[in-house]
Amino acid sequence: MSAASPRYRFATEPQWTRCLATALGETLILEQGKGEQVAAALPAGVRAFAAAPDGELFWVDLAGRLTAGGCIGPELGRVRRLVAGSNRLWARTAESVLQTDRRSLQLLLTLDVSGLGDIAAAGGEGLWLLRKRRVWRIDAAGRSMSRGFLLSERAIGLAAADGRLAVLAHGGGRLALIEASDGHSLVIDLDSLVAADETQKGEAAQGGFTAARITGGRDRFLLQGRWQDGAAGYLLLDTDGSIAARARWSGGTAPFGLALSGADLLAAFGPRRAPELRRFATMAQAGGEVRLTPALDTETLSGGWQRAEVEAWLPESATLAMRWAATSDEGLRATVERAAADPNSADGAKLERIGQLLDGCWSRPFTYVGEADGGHAAERFTFPIDAPGQPIAWVELRLMRNGAAAPPRFGALDVLHDGPNLIDHLPAIYRGRGDGDGTMRRLTGVIEATTQDIDARIASLARRLDPERTDAAWLPGLAAMLGLPFDAALEVPMQRRLIGAAPEILAGRGARRGLVALVGALFPGRSVEVVDRTQQLTAIALGGSGFAGDRLPALLAGPSPRVPRLSARLVLGRTALCPTDPCDEGLVAPSPEVAVSIPASGRERHRYDAALRQMLAAMIPAGVRLRLRWIERNGAARAGSTSLPTPIGSPRPLRIGESGPLGAVRIGGRTEPRLDGEGTTPVRHRLL
C-alpha cells in the first residue's frame, strides 16, 4: 500500500540542507577522571597543542620544539597558537607565523608578521589572520588572497569551521559569525544566547558566560572560559551560533587547554611543565538536533496526507520526538517562508520564530525512547499525519541524547501523501459523512502507521534463527534453545560457527566425534587432536633403523609397580609373593580419559582456556577425565607427533620368537639406541 504512495524524501546531504536545522544544547558536568588518558606527564611540558582533522596530535613543548608521535621537530620558539591542517602545520609567535610539513615536521616557511591576535586554518592549506579589527587570508605560500573583512570592534580570538569564521570580541562576551564567501556577519551576545537556551529547556538561570579562548573544529566552535559563578567550563556552538553543549568542570580541576578532534574533546590538565592529555569521547557533538522541513504540498486540495517515516539510530535513553503542522492558509505559508529566509537570524532563532507562527497548527508530539540494545542499527519510526483539507504541511523532528553513551543521529525521512489508505477498504458508513468527527480516520491512520513493518518483522523471524544472519544479542539464547554448551567469552564469529555446527555436535554428544565437531567449529582449519584413551589404545612404533615411529612418552600397559617381584627390594616376612586375588594379573588399567590437543596462540589460550574446559566437560560422560592441551601455532609442535598416542596406519605384524629389530628410540637426548639392531637390550637398560 505504501509503495504506490507519492512521497517527499530527505536522505542525502543536499536533501537535508533544504531543512532548517540547529543543535539542541546539552548540559554536561565533566571530571578529569572521566576522560581517557592519551599522554601522561609529558616530561618536556606543553606550551601549545592541536589536533589535525584525522585526529593526529601535535604539541610544542616548553623549549619551543614541535613534537608529534614521539618525533621532535624544529624549535619554533614561544608559540602562542598551533593550528593543524590536512598537510601543513601553522604556528603563531609574537613576531612571526611559521609553517611546517605535517609528516616530516620540516620548517617550510617563516613570515614576519607582528601584532597578530590569532590565526585559524583555512581551506587549501591556507591561513586566516586576525589583527585587532581586521581579518584576512593567505595561501600556503604566504601570499595574501583577499583584502579581508573589517570588524566593528576589537577581537581577541579567531576560529574557522565549515566555511564560517567565528571572531571573539574583546571582553569575551560577544561573538561574530562571518560567512567566508561573502563576508556576511551575525553578532551573538553570549549571555543572551545562554539565557534563551535555559528558557527553551525550562531550566533555572545559571548566569552568563565569558569566553577567553576560541577553537574551531570540523563543524563546531569551542569557547573556553568561565561561568558567572566563577566555575570553569566551555560552550560548544554550532556553526549557526546555536548551543550544542554547555559544560562545567567539577572536582576542582579544570584543563588549561582544549582542542577538538573530530567528535572528541581533547583536554590538557595539570601544570604546563608536566601535563597530561585526556580524550573525552563524543563530547564534541551536539546533545541533540532539531530539523524542520520546508513547506510540503499534497497533489490535491483535499490534503491527502498519510504518514511520516523516520529512519534513525537511537541508543538507550535517547529520544526522538516528531510533530507536524498543517494549514490551507497561503498567507501563513508566505510568512513562515520569510522567517526561514531571514539573513539576520541564526537557524535556532528562525525555528523558534516559526514555531510561534505555527502555534495552533501543531499536532501533539509523538515520542520514541531508545531501548537497551538500540543504536547499533538504524530503526524505522512512523507516525500518522491526520490533516484532511489542509494541503500544506511541515514536519519537525527532534533528537535528544539525554546522556546516552553514543549520540543519536538521523538517517532518512519520508513523508507519504495522496496514496491508498486503510480507511478506503472499509464500508462507506465508516467513511466520509459516516465518520463526521474523523474518529475512524484517525484510528485507521494510527493502525496503518504502526503496522507498516509487521510483514517485514514476521519475515525476519527465520533470520533470527540463522546463526549467520541473526543479531549477536540473540546468539546465547539460540545456543540455549538448542542445548549447546556455550560461553560468553567466545567471540561472535566463534559463537556463530558453534551454533552452525549444532547438528554434528549434538549427534556426537558423549562421543569423540562430538568433541571433534565442537573444537573444529571453534578453531576451523587447525590440526586438532581428540583422543579417547578408553577406546583408542593402539600400539606405538619405535622408530629407527630406517623405520618411522612415534616419540615417547606414550601410554604403556604393564605390571603395576605394586606387584611384588623377586628382587633386591623384597623383605622376608613382609612381602606376599602371591596376590590375594588369583585372577588379578596386576596390570595397570587405564582410567577413562579424553585428551584434546589444540594449536593456538598464547592470547587465545589465556582467553578461551576456562571456556573450553567448561564446554568440553559438558560434552563427555560423567566420570571421564578431560585433559586439555594447548600447542603453540609456530610449528614447534609437529602435527601428528605429540605425546598423545597416534594410531598406526599399517603396523608390521609381530611374531613371537623372531629376532627382527623392533626399532630404535632416543630418550632424554641419548644418541645410543635403547634397542640395538639385533633386537637385544643392552646391559643395565630397562624399557620402563
mmCIF file with all atom_site columns, N, CA and C in Angstrom, residues 158-201:
data_model
loop_
_atom_site.group_PDB
_atom_site.id
_atom_site.type_symbol
_atom_site.label_atom_id
_atom_site.label_alt_id
_atom_site.label_comp_id
_atom_site.label_asym_id
_atom_site.label_entity_id
_atom_site.label_seq_id
_atom_site.pdbx_PDB_ins_code
_atom_site.Cartn_x
_atom_site.Cartn_y
_atom_site.Cartn_z
_atom_site.occupancy
_atom_site.B_iso_or_equiv
_atom_site.pdbx_formal_charge
_atom_site.auth_seq_id
_atom_site.auth_comp_id
_atom_site.auth_asym_id
_atom_site.auth_atom_id
_atom_site.pdbx_PDB_model_num
ATOM 1   N N  . LEU A 1 158 ? 40.051 33.932 17.070 1.00 0.00 ? 158 LEU A N  1
ATOM 2   C CA . LEU A 1 158 ? 39.596 33.612 15.728 1.00 0.00 ? 158 LEU A CA 1
ATOM 3   C C  . LEU A 1 158 ? 39.537 32.099 15.562 1.00 0.00 ? 158 LEU A C  1
ATOM 4   N N  . ALA A 1 159 ? 38.488 31.603 14.911 1.00 0.00 ? 159 ALA A N  1
ATOM 5   C CA . ALA A 1 159 ? 38.354 30.175 14.613 1.00 0.00 ? 159 ALA A CA 1
ATOM 6   C C  . ALA A 1 159 ? 37.585 30.024 13.312 1.00 0.00 ? 159 ALA A C  1
ATOM 7   N N  . ALA A 1 160 ? 37.767 28.870 12.652 1.00 0.00 ? 160 ALA A N  1
ATOM 8   C CA . ALA A 1 160 ? 37.091 28.582 11.389 1.00 0.00 ? 160 ALA A CA 1
ATOM 9   C C  . ALA A 1 160 ? 36.522 27.177 11.432 1.00 0.00 ? 160 ALA A C  1
ATOM 10  N N  . ALA A 1 161 ? 35.306 27.028 10.856 1.00 0.00 ? 161 ALA A N  1
ATOM 11  C CA . ALA A 1 161 ? 34.655 25.717 10.787 1.00 0.00 ? 161 ALA A CA 1
ATOM 12  C C  . ALA A 1 161 ? 33.594 25.744 9.711  1.00 0.00 ? 161 ALA A C  1
ATOM 13  N N  . ASP A 1 162 ? 33.644 24.771 8.810  1.00 0.00 ? 162 ASP A N  1
ATOM 14  C CA . ASP A 1 162 ? 32.596 24.551 7.817  1.00 0.00 ? 162 ASP A CA 1
ATOM 15  C C  . ASP A 1 162 ? 32.281 25.817 7.021  1.00 0.00 ? 162 ASP A C  1
ATOM 16  N N  . GLY A 1 163 ? 33.312 26.535 6.573  1.00 0.00 ? 163 GLY A N  1
ATOM 17  C CA . GLY A 1 163 ? 33.114 27.704 5.729  1.00 0.00 ? 163 GLY A CA 1
ATOM 18  C C  . GLY A 1 163 ? 32.723 28.965 6.455  1.00 0.00 ? 163 GLY A C  1
ATOM 19  N N  . ARG A 1 164 ? 32.762 28.969 7.775  1.00 0.00 ? 164 ARG A N  1
ATOM 20  C CA . ARG A 1 164 ? 32.420 30.154 8.551  1.00 0.00 ? 164 ARG A CA 1
ATOM 21  C C  . ARG A 1 164 ? 33.557 30.508 9.499  1.00 0.00 ? 164 ARG A C  1
ATOM 22  N N  . LEU A 1 165 ? 33.662 31.806 9.781  1.00 0.00 ? 165 LEU A N  1
ATOM 23  C CA . LEU A 1 165 ? 34.612 32.315 10.758 1.00 0.00 ? 165 LEU A CA 1
ATOM 24  C C  . LEU A 1 165 ? 33.862 32.737 12.007 1.00 0.00 ? 165 LEU A C  1
ATOM 25  N N  . ALA A 1 166 ? 34.476 32.513 13.143 1.00 0.00 ? 166 ALA A N  1
ATOM 26  C CA . ALA A 1 166 ? 33.945 32.981 14.423 1.00 0.00 ? 166 ALA A CA 1
ATOM 27  C C  . ALA A 1 166 ? 34.997 33.886 15.041 1.00 0.00 ? 166 ALA A C  1
ATOM 28  N N  . VAL A 1 167 ? 34.620 35.124 15.320 1.00 0.00 ? 167 VAL A N  1
ATOM 29  C CA . VAL A 1 167 ? 35.546 36.124 15.865 1.00 0.00 ? 167 VAL A CA 1
ATOM 30  C C  . VAL A 1 167 ? 35.065 36.497 17.253 1.00 0.00 ? 167 VAL A C  1
ATOM 31  N N  . LEU A 1 168 ? 35.926 36.270 18.249 1.00 0.00 ? 168 LEU A N  1
ATOM 32  C CA . LEU A 1 168 ? 35.596 36.566 19.643 1.00 0.00 ? 168 LEU A CA 1
ATOM 33  C C  . LEU A 1 168 ? 36.006 37.998 19.964 1.00 0.00 ? 168 LEU A C  1
ATOM 34  N N  . ALA A 1 169 ? 35.029 38.794 20.393 1.00 0.00 ? 169 ALA A N  1
ATOM 35  C CA . ALA A 1 169 ? 35.281 40.208 20.667 1.00 0.00 ? 169 ALA A CA 1
ATOM 36  C C  . ALA A 1 169 ? 36.050 40.388 21.969 1.00 0.00 ? 169 ALA A C  1
ATOM 37  N N  . HIS A 1 170 ? 36.691 41.528 22.080 1.00 0.00 ? 170 HIS A N  1
ATOM 38  C CA . HIS A 1 170 ? 37.422 41.866 23.299 1.00 0.00 ? 170 HIS A CA 1
ATOM 39  C C  . HIS A 1 170 ? 36.442 41.885 24.478 1.00 0.00 ? 170 HIS A C  1
ATOM 40  N N  . GLY A 1 171 ? 36.802 41.255 25.570 1.00 0.00 ? 171 GLY A N  1
ATOM 41  C CA . GLY A 1 171 ? 35.931 41.119 26.722 1.00 0.00 ? 171 GLY A CA 1
ATOM 42  C C  . GLY A 1 171 ? 35.276 39.764 26.813 1.00 0.00 ? 171 GLY A C  1
ATOM 43  N N  . GLY A 1 172 ? 35.232 39.022 25.699 1.00 0.00 ? 172 GLY A N  1
ATOM 44  C CA . GLY A 1 172 ? 34.738 37.656 25.703 1.00 0.00 ? 172 GLY A CA 1
ATOM 45  C C  . GLY A 1 172 ? 33.246 37.505 25.831 1.00 0.00 ? 172 GLY A C  1
ATOM 46  N N  . GLY A 1 173 ? 32.461 38.560 25.590 1.00 0.00 ? 173 GLY A N  1
ATOM 47  C CA . GLY A 1 173 ? 31.024 38.449 25.741 1.00 0.00 ? 173 GLY A CA 1
ATOM 48  C C  . GLY A 1 173 ? 30.248 38.429 24.449 1.00 0.00 ? 173 GLY A C  1
ATOM 49  N N  . ARG A 1 174 ? 30.919 38.722 23.316 1.00 0.00 ? 174 ARG A N  1
ATOM 50  C CA . ARG A 1 174 ? 30.222 38.775 22.032 1.00 0.00 ? 174 ARG A CA 1
ATOM 51  C C  . ARG A 1 174 ? 31.002 37.973 20.997 1.00 0.00 ? 174 ARG A C  1
ATOM 52  N N  . LEU A 1 175 ? 30.236 37.397 20.069 1.00 0.00 ? 175 LEU A N  1
ATOM 53  C CA . LEU A 1 175 ? 30.822 36.548 19.033 1.00 0.00 ? 175 LEU A CA 1
ATOM 54  C C  . LEU A 1 175 ? 30.227 36.946 17.692 1.00 0.00 ? 175 LEU A C  1
ATOM 55  N N  . ALA A 1 176 ? 31.096 37.146 16.712 1.00 0.00 ? 176 ALA A N  1
ATOM 56  C CA . ALA A 1 176 ? 30.656 37.476 15.355 1.00 0.00 ? 176 ALA A CA 1
ATOM 57  C C  . ALA A 1 176 ? 30.891 36.275 14.455 1.00 0.00 ? 176 ALA A C  1
ATOM 58  N N  . LEU A 1 177 ? 29.842 35.818 13.780 1.00 0.00 ? 177 LEU A N  1
ATOM 59  C CA . LEU A 1 177 ? 29.929 34.729 12.811 1.00 0.00 ? 177 LEU A CA 1
ATOM 60  C C  . LEU A 1 177 ? 29.956 35.334 11.412 1.00 0.00 ? 177 LEU A C  1
ATOM 61  N N  . ILE A 1 178 ? 30.973 35.024 10.627 1.00 0.00 ? 178 ILE A N  1
ATOM 62  C CA . ILE A 1 178 ? 31.195 35.641 9.321  1.00 0.00 ? 178 ILE A CA 1
ATOM 63  C C  . ILE A 1 178 ? 31.209 34.551 8.259  1.00 0.00 ? 178 ILE A C  1
ATOM 64  N N  . GLU A 1 179 ? 30.425 34.743 7.210  1.00 0.00 ? 179 GLU A N  1
ATOM 65  C CA . GLU A 1 179 ? 30.481 33.852 6.056  1.00 0.00 ? 179 GLU A CA 1
ATOM 66  C C  . GLU A 1 179 ? 31.771 34.135 5.290  1.00 0.00 ? 179 GLU A C  1
ATOM 67  N N  . ALA A 1 180 ? 32.634 33.129 5.143  1.00 0.00 ? 180 ALA A N  1
ATOM 68  C CA . ALA A 1 180 ? 33.913 33.333 4.474  1.00 0.00 ? 180 ALA A CA 1
ATOM 69  C C  . ALA A 1 180 ? 33.738 33.677 3.003  1.00 0.00 ? 180 ALA A C  1
ATOM 70  N N  . SER A 1 181 ? 32.619 33.296 2.406  1.00 0.00 ? 181 SER A N  1
ATOM 71  C CA . SER A 1 181 ? 32.433 33.531 0.974  1.00 0.00 ? 181 SER A CA 1
ATOM 72  C C  . SER A 1 181 ? 32.049 34.965 0.654  1.00 0.00 ? 181 SER A C  1
ATOM 73  N N  . ASP A 1 182 ? 31.173 35.575 1.463  1.00 0.00 ? 182 ASP A N  1
ATOM 74  C CA . ASP A 1 182 ? 30.695 36.924 1.134  1.00 0.00 ? 182 ASP A CA 1
ATOM 75  C C  . ASP A 1 182 ? 30.864 37.929 2.256  1.00 0.00 ? 182 ASP A C  1
ATOM 76  N N  . GLY A 1 183 ? 31.351 37.517 3.412  1.00 0.00 ? 183 GLY A N  1
ATOM 77  C CA . GLY A 1 183 ? 31.582 38.450 4.499  1.00 0.00 ? 183 GLY A CA 1
ATOM 78  C C  . GLY A 1 183 ? 30.355 38.805 5.305  1.00 0.00 ? 183 GLY A C  1
ATOM 79  N N  . HIS A 1 184 ? 29.204 38.177 5.033  1.00 0.00 ? 184 HIS A N  1
ATOM 80  C CA . HIS A 1 184 ? 28.009 38.475 5.822  1.00 0.00 ? 184 HIS A CA 1
ATOM 81  C C  . HIS A 1 184 ? 28.231 38.014 7.260  1.00 0.00 ? 184 HIS A C  1
ATOM 82  N N  . SER A 1 185 ? 27.879 38.857 8.215  1.00 0.00 ? 185 SER A N  1
ATOM 83  C CA . SER A 1 185 ? 28.178 38.568 9.617  1.00 0.00 ? 185 SER A CA 1
ATOM 84  C C  . SER A 1 185 ? 26.915 38.593 10.461 1.00 0.00 ? 185 SER A C  1
ATOM 85  N N  . LEU A 1 186 ? 26.965 37.855 11.556 1.00 0.00 ? 186 LEU A N  1
ATOM 86  C CA . LEU A 1 186 ? 25.897 37.795 12.541 1.00 0.00 ? 186 LEU A CA 1
ATOM 87  C C  . LEU A 1 186 ? 26.544 37.886 13.918 1.00 0.00 ? 186 LEU A C  1
ATOM 88  N N  . VAL A 1 187 ? 26.142 38.877 14.704 1.00 0.00 ? 187 VAL A N  1
ATOM 89  C CA . VAL A 1 187 ? 26.729 39.102 16.024 1.00 0.00 ? 187 VAL A CA 1
ATOM 90  C C  . VAL A 1 187 ? 25.827 38.473 17.081 1.00 0.00 ? 187 VAL A C  1
ATOM 91  N N  . ILE A 1 188 ? 26.445 37.704 17.989 1.00 0.00 ? 188 ILE A N  1
ATOM 92  C CA . ILE A 1 188 ? 25.713 36.980 19.028 1.00 0.00 ? 188 ILE A CA 1
ATOM 93  C C  . ILE A 1 188 ? 26.220 37.420 20.392 1.00 0.00 ? 188 ILE A C  1
ATOM 94  N N  . ASP A 1 189 ? 25.296 37.755 21.280 1.00 0.00 ? 189 ASP A N  1
ATOM 95  C CA . ASP A 1 189 ? 25.634 38.036 22.670 1.00 0.00 ? 189 ASP A CA 1
ATOM 96  C C  . ASP A 1 189 ? 25.565 36.722 23.445 1.00 0.00 ? 189 ASP A C  1
ATOM 97  N N  . LEU A 1 190 ? 26.666 36.314 24.048 1.00 0.00 ? 190 LEU A N  1
ATOM 98  C CA . LEU A 1 190 ? 26.736 35.006 24.688 1.00 0.00 ? 190 LEU A CA 1
ATOM 99  C C  . LEU A 1 190 ? 25.797 34.905 25.884 1.00 0.00 ? 190 LEU A C  1
ATOM 100 N N  . ASP A 1 191 ? 25.666 35.964 26.677 1.00 0.00 ? 191 ASP A N  1
ATOM 101 C CA . ASP A 1 191 ? 24.764 35.910 27.830 1.00 0.00 ? 191 ASP A CA 1
ATOM 102 C C  . ASP A 1 191 ? 23.320 35.707 27.376 1.00 0.00 ? 191 ASP A C  1
ATOM 103 N N  . SER A 1 192 ? 22.922 36.427 26.330 1.00 0.00 ? 192 SER A N  1
ATOM 104 C CA . SER A 1 192 ? 21.555 36.272 25.821 1.00 0.00 ? 192 SER A CA 1
ATOM 105 C C  . SER A 1 192 ? 21.350 34.890 25.220 1.00 0.00 ? 192 SER A C  1
ATOM 106 N N  . LEU A 1 193 ? 22.386 34.362 24.564 1.00 0.00 ? 193 LEU A N  1
ATOM 107 C CA . LEU A 1 193 ? 22.291 33.031 23.960 1.00 0.00 ? 193 LEU A CA 1
ATOM 108 C C  . LEU A 1 193 ? 22.079 31.969 25.032 1.00 0.00 ? 193 LEU A C  1
ATOM 109 N N  . VAL A 1 194 ? 22.837 32.063 26.131 1.00 0.00 ? 194 VAL A N  1
ATOM 110 C CA . VAL A 1 194 ? 22.702 31.090 27.216 1.00 0.00 ? 194 VAL A CA 1
ATOM 111 C C  . VAL A 1 194 ? 21.339 31.213 27.877 1.00 0.00 ? 194 VAL A C  1
ATOM 112 N N  . ALA A 1 195 ? 20.876 32.439 28.100 1.00 0.00 ? 195 ALA A N  1
ATOM 113 C CA . ALA A 1 195 ? 19.576 32.642 28.737 1.00 0.00 ? 195 ALA A CA 1
ATOM 114 C C  . ALA A 1 195 ? 18.449 32.073 27.889 1.00 0.00 ? 195 ALA A C  1
ATOM 115 N N  . ALA A 1 196 ? 18.517 32.265 26.563 1.00 0.00 ? 196 ALA A N  1
ATOM 116 C CA . ALA A 1 196 ? 17.485 31.724 25.683 1.00 0.00 ? 196 ALA A CA 1
ATOM 117 C C  . ALA A 1 196 ? 17.492 30.203 25.700 1.00 0.00 ? 196 ALA A C  1
ATOM 118 N N  . ASP A 1 197 ? 18.666 29.595 25.765 1.00 0.00 ? 197 ASP A N  1
ATOM 119 C CA . ASP A 1 197 ? 18.752 28.136 25.813 1.00 0.00 ? 197 ASP A CA 1
ATOM 120 C C  . ASP A 1 197 ? 18.161 27.608 27.111 1.00 0.00 ? 197 ASP A C  1
ATOM 121 N N  . GLU A 1 198 ? 18.421 28.291 28.222 1.00 0.00 ? 198 GLU A N  1
ATOM 122 C CA . GLU A 1 198 ? 17.855 27.870 29.505 1.00 0.00 ? 198 GLU A CA 1
ATOM 123 C C  . GLU A 1 198 ? 16.336 28.012 29.501 1.00 0.00 ? 198 GLU A C  1
ATOM 124 N N  . THR A 1 199 ? 15.836 29.074 28.903 1.00 0.00 ? 199 THR A N  1
ATOM 125 C CA . THR A 1 199 ? 14.388 29.274 28.837 1.00 0.00 ? 199 THR A CA 1
ATOM 126 C C  . THR A 1 199 ? 13.722 28.207 27.985 1.00 0.00 ? 199 THR A C  1
ATOM 127 N N  . GLN A 1 200 ? 14.330 27.868 26.857 1.00 0.00 ? 200 GLN A N  1
ATOM 128 C CA . GLN A 1 200 ? 13.767 26.853 25.969 1.00 0.00 ? 200 GLN A CA 1
ATOM 129 C C  . GLN A 1 200 ? 13.672 25.498 26.657 1.00 0.00 ? 200 GLN A C  1
ATOM 130 N N  . LYS A 1 201 ? 14.653 25.182 27.498 1.00 0.00 ? 201 LYS A N  1
ATOM 131 C CA . LYS A 1 201 ? 14.657 23.898 28.198 1.00 0.00 ? 201 LYS A CA 1
ATOM 132 C C  . LYS A 1 201 ? 13.889 23.941 29.507 1.00 0.00 ? 201 LYS A C  1
#
